[in-house]
PDB file of C-alpha atoms in Angstrom:
ATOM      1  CA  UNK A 389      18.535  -7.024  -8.120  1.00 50.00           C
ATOM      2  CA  UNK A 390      15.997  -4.706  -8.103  1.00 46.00           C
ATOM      3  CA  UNK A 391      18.442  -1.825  -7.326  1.00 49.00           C
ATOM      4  CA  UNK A 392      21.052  -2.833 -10.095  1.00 49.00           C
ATOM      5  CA  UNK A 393      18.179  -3.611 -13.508  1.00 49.00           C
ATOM      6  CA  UNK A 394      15.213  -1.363 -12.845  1.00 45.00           C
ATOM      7  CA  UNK A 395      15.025   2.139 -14.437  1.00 52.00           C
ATOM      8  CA  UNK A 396      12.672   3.233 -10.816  1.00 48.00           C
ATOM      9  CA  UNK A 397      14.929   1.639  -8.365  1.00 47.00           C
ATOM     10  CA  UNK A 398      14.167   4.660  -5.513  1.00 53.00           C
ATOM     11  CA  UNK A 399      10.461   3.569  -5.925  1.00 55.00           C
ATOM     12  CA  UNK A 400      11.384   0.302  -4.089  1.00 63.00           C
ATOM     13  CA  UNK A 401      10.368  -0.258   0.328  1.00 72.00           C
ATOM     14  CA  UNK A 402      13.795   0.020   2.045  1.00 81.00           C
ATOM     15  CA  UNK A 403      14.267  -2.116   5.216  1.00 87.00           C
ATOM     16  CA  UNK A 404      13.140   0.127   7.598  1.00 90.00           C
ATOM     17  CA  UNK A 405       9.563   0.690   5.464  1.00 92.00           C
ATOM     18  CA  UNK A 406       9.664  -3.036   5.438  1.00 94.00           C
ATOM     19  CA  UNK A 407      10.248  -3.843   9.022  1.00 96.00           C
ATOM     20  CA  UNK A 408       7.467  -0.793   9.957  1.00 97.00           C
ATOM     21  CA  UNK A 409       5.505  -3.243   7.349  1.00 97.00           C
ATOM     22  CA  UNK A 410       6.029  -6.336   8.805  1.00 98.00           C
ATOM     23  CA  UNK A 411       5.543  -5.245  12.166  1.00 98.00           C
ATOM     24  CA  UNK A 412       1.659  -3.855  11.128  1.00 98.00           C
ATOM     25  CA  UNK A 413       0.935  -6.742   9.619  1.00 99.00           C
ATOM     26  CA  UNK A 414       1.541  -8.833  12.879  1.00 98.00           C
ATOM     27  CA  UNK A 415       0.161  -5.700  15.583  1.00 98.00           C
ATOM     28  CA  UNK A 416      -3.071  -6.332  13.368  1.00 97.00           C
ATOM     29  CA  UNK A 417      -2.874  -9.865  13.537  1.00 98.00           C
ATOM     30  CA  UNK A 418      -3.945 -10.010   9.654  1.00 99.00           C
ATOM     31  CA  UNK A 419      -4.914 -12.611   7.708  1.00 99.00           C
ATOM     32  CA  UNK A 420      -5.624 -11.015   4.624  1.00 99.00           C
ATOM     33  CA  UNK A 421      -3.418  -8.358   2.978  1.00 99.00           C
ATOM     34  CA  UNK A 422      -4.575  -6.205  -0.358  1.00 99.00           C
ATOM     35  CA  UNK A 423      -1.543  -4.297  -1.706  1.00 98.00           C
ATOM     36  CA  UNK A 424      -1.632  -1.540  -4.576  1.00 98.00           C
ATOM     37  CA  UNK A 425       1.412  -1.180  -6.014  1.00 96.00           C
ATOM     38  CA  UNK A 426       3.635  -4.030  -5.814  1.00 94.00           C
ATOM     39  CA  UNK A 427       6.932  -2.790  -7.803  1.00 88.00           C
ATOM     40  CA  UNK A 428       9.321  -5.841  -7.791  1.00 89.00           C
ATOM     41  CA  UNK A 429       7.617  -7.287  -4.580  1.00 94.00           C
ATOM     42  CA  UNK A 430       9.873  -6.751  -1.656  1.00 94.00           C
ATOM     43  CA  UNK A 431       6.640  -5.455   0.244  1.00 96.00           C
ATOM     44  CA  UNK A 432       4.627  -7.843  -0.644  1.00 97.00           C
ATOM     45  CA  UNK A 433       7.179 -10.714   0.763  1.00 97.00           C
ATOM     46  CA  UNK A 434       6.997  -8.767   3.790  1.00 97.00           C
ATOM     47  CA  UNK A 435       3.546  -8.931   4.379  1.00 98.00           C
ATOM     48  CA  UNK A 436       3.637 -12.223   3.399  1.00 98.00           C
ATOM     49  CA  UNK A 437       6.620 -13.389   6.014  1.00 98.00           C
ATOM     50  CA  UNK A 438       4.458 -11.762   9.221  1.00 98.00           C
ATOM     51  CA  UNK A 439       1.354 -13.725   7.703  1.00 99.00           C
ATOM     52  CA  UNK A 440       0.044 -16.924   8.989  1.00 98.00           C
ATOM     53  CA  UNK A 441       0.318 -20.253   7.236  1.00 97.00           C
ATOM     54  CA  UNK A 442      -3.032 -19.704   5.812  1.00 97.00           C
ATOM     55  CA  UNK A 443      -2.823 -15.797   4.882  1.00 98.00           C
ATOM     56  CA  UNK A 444      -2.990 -14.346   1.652  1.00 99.00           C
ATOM     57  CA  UNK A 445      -1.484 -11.220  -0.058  1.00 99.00           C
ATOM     58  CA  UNK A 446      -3.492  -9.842  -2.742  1.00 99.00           C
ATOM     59  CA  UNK A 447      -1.327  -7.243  -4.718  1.00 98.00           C
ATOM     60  CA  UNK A 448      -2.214  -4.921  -7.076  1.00 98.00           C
ATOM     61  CA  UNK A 449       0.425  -4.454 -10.551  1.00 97.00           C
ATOM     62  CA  UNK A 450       0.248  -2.764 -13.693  1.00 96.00           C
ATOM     63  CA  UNK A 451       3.930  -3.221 -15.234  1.00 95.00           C
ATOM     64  CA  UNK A 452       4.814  -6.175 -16.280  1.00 95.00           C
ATOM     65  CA  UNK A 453       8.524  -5.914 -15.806  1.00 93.00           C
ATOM     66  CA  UNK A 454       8.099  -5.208 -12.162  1.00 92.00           C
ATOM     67  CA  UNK A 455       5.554  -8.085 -11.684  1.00 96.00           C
ATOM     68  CA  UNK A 456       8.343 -10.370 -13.635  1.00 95.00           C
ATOM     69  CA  UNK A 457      11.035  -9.674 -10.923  1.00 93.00           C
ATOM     70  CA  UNK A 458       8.563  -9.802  -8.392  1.00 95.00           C
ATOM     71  CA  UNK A 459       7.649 -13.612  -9.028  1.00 96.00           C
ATOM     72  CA  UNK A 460      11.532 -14.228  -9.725  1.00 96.00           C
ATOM     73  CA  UNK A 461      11.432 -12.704  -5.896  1.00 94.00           C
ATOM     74  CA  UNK A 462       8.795 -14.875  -4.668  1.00 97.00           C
ATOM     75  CA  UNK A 463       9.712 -18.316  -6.175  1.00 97.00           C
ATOM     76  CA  UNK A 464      12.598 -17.962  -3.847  1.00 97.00           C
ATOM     77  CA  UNK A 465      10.991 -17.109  -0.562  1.00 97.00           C
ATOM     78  CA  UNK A 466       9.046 -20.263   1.198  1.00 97.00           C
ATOM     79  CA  UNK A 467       6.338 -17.341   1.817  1.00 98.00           C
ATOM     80  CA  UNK A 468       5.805 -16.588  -2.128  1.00 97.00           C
ATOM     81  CA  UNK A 469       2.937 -18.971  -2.312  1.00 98.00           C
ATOM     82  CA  UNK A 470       1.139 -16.720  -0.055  1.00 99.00           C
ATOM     83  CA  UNK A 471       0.861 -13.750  -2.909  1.00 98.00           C
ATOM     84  CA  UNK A 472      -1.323 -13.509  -5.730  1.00 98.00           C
ATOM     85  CA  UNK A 473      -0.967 -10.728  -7.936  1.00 98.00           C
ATOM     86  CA  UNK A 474      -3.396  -9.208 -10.027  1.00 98.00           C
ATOM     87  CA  UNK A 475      -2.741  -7.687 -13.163  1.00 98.00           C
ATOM     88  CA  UNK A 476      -3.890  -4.624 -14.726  1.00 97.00           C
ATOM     89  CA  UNK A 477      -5.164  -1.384 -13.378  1.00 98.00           C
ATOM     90  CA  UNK A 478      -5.744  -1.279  -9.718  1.00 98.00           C
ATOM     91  CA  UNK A 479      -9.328   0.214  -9.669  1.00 98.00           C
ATOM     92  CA  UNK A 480     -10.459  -2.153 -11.834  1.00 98.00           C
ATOM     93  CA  UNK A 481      -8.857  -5.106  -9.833  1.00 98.00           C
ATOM     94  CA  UNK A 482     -10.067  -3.461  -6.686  1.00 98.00           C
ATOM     95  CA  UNK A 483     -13.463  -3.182  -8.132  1.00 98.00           C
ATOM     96  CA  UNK A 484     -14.301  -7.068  -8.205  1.00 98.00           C
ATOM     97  CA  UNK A 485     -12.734  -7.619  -4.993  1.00 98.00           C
ATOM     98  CA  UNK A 486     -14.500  -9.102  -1.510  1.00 97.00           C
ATOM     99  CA  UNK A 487     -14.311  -7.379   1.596  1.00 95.00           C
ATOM    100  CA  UNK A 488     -12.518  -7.389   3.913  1.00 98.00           C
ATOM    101  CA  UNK A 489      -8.875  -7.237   4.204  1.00 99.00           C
ATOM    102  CA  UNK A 490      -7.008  -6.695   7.635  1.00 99.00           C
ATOM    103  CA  UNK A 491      -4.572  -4.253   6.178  1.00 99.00           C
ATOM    104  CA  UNK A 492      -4.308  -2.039   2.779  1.00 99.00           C
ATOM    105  CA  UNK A 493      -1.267  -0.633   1.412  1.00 98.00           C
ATOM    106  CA  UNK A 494      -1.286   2.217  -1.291  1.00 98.00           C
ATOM    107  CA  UNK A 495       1.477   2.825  -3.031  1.00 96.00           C
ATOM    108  CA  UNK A 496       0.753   3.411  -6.596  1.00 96.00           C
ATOM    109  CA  UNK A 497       0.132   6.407  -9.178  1.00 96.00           C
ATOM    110  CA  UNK A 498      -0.802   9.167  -7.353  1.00 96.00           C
ATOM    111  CA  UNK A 499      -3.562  10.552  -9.089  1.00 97.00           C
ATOM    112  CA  UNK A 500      -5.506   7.470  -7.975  1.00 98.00           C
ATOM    113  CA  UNK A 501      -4.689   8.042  -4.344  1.00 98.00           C
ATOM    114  CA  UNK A 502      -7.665   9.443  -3.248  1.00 98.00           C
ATOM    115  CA  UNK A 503     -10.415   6.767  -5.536  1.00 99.00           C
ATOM    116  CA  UNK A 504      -8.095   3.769  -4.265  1.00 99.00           C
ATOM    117  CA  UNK A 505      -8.578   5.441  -0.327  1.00 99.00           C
ATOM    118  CA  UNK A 506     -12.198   5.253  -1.267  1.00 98.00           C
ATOM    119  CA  UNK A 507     -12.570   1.563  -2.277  1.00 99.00           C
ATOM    120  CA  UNK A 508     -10.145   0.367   0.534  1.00 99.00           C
ATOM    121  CA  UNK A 509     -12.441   2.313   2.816  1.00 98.00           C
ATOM    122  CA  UNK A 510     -15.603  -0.226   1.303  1.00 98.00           C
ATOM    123  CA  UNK A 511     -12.490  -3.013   1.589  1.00 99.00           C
ATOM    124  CA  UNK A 512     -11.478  -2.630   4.851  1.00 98.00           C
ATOM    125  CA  UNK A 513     -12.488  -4.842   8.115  1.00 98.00           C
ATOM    126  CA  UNK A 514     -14.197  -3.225  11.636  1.00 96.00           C
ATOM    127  CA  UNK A 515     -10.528  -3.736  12.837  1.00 95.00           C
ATOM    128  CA  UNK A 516      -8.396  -3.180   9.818  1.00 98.00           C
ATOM    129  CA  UNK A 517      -5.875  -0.674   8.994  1.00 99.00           C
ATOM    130  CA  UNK A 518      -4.560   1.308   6.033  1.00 99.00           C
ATOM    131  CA  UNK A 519      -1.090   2.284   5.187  1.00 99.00           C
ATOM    132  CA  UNK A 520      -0.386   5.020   2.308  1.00 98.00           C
ATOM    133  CA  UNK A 521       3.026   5.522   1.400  1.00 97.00           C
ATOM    134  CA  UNK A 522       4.596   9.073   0.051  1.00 95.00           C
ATOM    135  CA  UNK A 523       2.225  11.573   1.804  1.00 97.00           C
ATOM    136  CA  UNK A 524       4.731  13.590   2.531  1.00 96.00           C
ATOM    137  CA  UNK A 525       6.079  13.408  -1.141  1.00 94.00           C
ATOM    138  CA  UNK A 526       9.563  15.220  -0.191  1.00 86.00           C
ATOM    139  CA  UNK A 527       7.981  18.291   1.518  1.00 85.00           C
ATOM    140  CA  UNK A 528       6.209  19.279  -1.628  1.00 88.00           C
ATOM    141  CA  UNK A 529       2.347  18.488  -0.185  1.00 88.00           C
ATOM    142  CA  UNK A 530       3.053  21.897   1.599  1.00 85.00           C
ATOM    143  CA  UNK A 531       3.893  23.944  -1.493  1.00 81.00           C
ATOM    144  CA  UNK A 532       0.976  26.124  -2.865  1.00 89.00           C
ATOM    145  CA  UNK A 533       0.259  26.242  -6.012  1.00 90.00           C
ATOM    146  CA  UNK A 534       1.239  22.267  -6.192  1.00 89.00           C
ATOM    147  CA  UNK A 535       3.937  22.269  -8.840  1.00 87.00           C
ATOM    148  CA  UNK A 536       2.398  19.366 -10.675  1.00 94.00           C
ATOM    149  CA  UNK A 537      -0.594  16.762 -10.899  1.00 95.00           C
ATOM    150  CA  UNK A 538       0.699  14.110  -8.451  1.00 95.00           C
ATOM    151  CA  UNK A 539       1.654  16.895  -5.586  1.00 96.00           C
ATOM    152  CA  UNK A 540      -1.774  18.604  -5.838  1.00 97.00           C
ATOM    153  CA  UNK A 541      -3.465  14.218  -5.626  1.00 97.00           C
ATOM    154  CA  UNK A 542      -1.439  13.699  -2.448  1.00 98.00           C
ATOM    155  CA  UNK A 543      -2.384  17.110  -1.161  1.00 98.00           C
ATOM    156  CA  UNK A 544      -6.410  16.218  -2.267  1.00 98.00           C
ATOM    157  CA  UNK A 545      -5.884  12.658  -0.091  1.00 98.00           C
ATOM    158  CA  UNK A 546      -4.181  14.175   2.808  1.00 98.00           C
ATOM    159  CA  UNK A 547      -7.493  16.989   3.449  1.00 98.00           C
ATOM    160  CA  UNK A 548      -9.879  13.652   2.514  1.00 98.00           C
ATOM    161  CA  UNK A 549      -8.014  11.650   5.252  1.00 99.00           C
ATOM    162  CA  UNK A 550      -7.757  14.524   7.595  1.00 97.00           C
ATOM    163  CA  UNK A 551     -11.435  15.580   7.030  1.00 98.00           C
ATOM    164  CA  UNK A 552     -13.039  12.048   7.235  1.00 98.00           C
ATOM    165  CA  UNK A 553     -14.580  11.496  10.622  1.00 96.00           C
ATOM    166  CA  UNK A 554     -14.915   7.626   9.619  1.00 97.00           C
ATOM    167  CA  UNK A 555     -11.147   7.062  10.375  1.00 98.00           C
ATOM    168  CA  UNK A 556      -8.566   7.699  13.303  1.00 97.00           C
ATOM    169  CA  UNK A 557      -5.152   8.866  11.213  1.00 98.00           C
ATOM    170  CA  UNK A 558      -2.040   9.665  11.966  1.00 98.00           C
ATOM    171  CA  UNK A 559       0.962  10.688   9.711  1.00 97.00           C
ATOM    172  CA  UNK A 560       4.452   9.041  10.342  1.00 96.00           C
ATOM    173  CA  UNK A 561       7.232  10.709   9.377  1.00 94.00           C
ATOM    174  CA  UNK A 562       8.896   6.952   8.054  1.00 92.00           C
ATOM    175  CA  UNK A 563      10.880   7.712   4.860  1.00 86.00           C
ATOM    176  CA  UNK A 564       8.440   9.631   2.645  1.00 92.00           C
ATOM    177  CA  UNK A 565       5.577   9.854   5.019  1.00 95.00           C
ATOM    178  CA  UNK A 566       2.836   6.963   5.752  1.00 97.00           C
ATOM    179  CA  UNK A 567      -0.396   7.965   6.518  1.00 98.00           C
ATOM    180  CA  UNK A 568      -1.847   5.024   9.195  1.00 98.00           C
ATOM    181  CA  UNK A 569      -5.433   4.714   9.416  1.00 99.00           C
ATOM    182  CA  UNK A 570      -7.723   2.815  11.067  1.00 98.00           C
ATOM    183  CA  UNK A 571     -12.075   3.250  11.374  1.00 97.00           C
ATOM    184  CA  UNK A 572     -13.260   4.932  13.976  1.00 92.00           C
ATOM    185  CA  UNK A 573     -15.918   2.832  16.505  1.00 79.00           C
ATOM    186  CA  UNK A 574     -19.570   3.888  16.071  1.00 65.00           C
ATOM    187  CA  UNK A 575     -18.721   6.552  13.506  1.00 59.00           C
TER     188      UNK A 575
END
């Protein structure tokens, strides 16, 4: 559905993102998820499948005809009750939030990369890891002068998660790049 009525249908997880997902969700045996970004959900539901009976997804929208097709999405899926979205502008939403969460996904305006790496960093468990999607942002992070506001964010996050010696990171080359990072012990 989401491929046939939304205008930003190449924004949307594709099954291998959503098995890599999945697959983190259950290696770090989470509980609870935060999510920025949710588009029409198909994330989300995959946090939410790998979840426990008791786990929660928190996630993160600002459009309200994404978060629409997203609950169409998860009214369907016995693992919809396990996702709560929060409307409205993710710093904001992120600002009255409790630590911690077991995983953190970013994948949301790019300007706001780097300020939503910083609160997940406050959000984040002793054992928790976080996933940002589009790092690589089609090979353009490498081009200098950035060509426009978004490239030169991603390029700003990618020297703030290289250059933090809080965090082990490394950069997989899945789809558009995902940076995985966890804390480092006794940093």
């Amino acid at each position: 559905e989401t491929e046939r009525t939304m205008e930003f249908a190449r924004m949307l997880v594709g099954p291998l993102e959503g098995a890599f997902l999945h697959m983190m969700t259950r290696l770090v045996q989470a509980r609870r998820v935060l999510e920025i970004g949710m588009f029409t959900g198909y994330s989300a539901l995959c946090f939410a499948e790998a979840l426990p009976e008791q786990g929660r997804v928190t996630t993160c929208e600002i459009d309200d005809e994404s978060a629409a097709v997203a609950r169409r999405f998860f009214a369907q899926s016995p693992h919809g009750r396990k996702i709560e979205i929060r409307m409205g502008p993710a710093l904001e939403t992120m600002a009255g939030l409790t630590a911690p969460f077991d995983l953190i996904f970013i994948d949301a305006d790019k300007q706001n990369y780097v300020n939503y790496y910083r609160r997940a960093m406050e959000l984040l468990s002793p054992r928790g890891v976080i996933l940002i999607d589009n790092v690589l942002w089609d090979g353009e992070v490498l081009l200098e002068p950035p060509p426009d506001e978004r490239t030169a964010a991603i390029q700003e996050l990618n020297r703030a998660v290289r250059t933090d010696q809080r965090v082990s990171a490394v950069l997989a080359t899945i789809r558009d790049g995902i940076w995985i990072i966890t804390p480092t012990p006794f940093a």
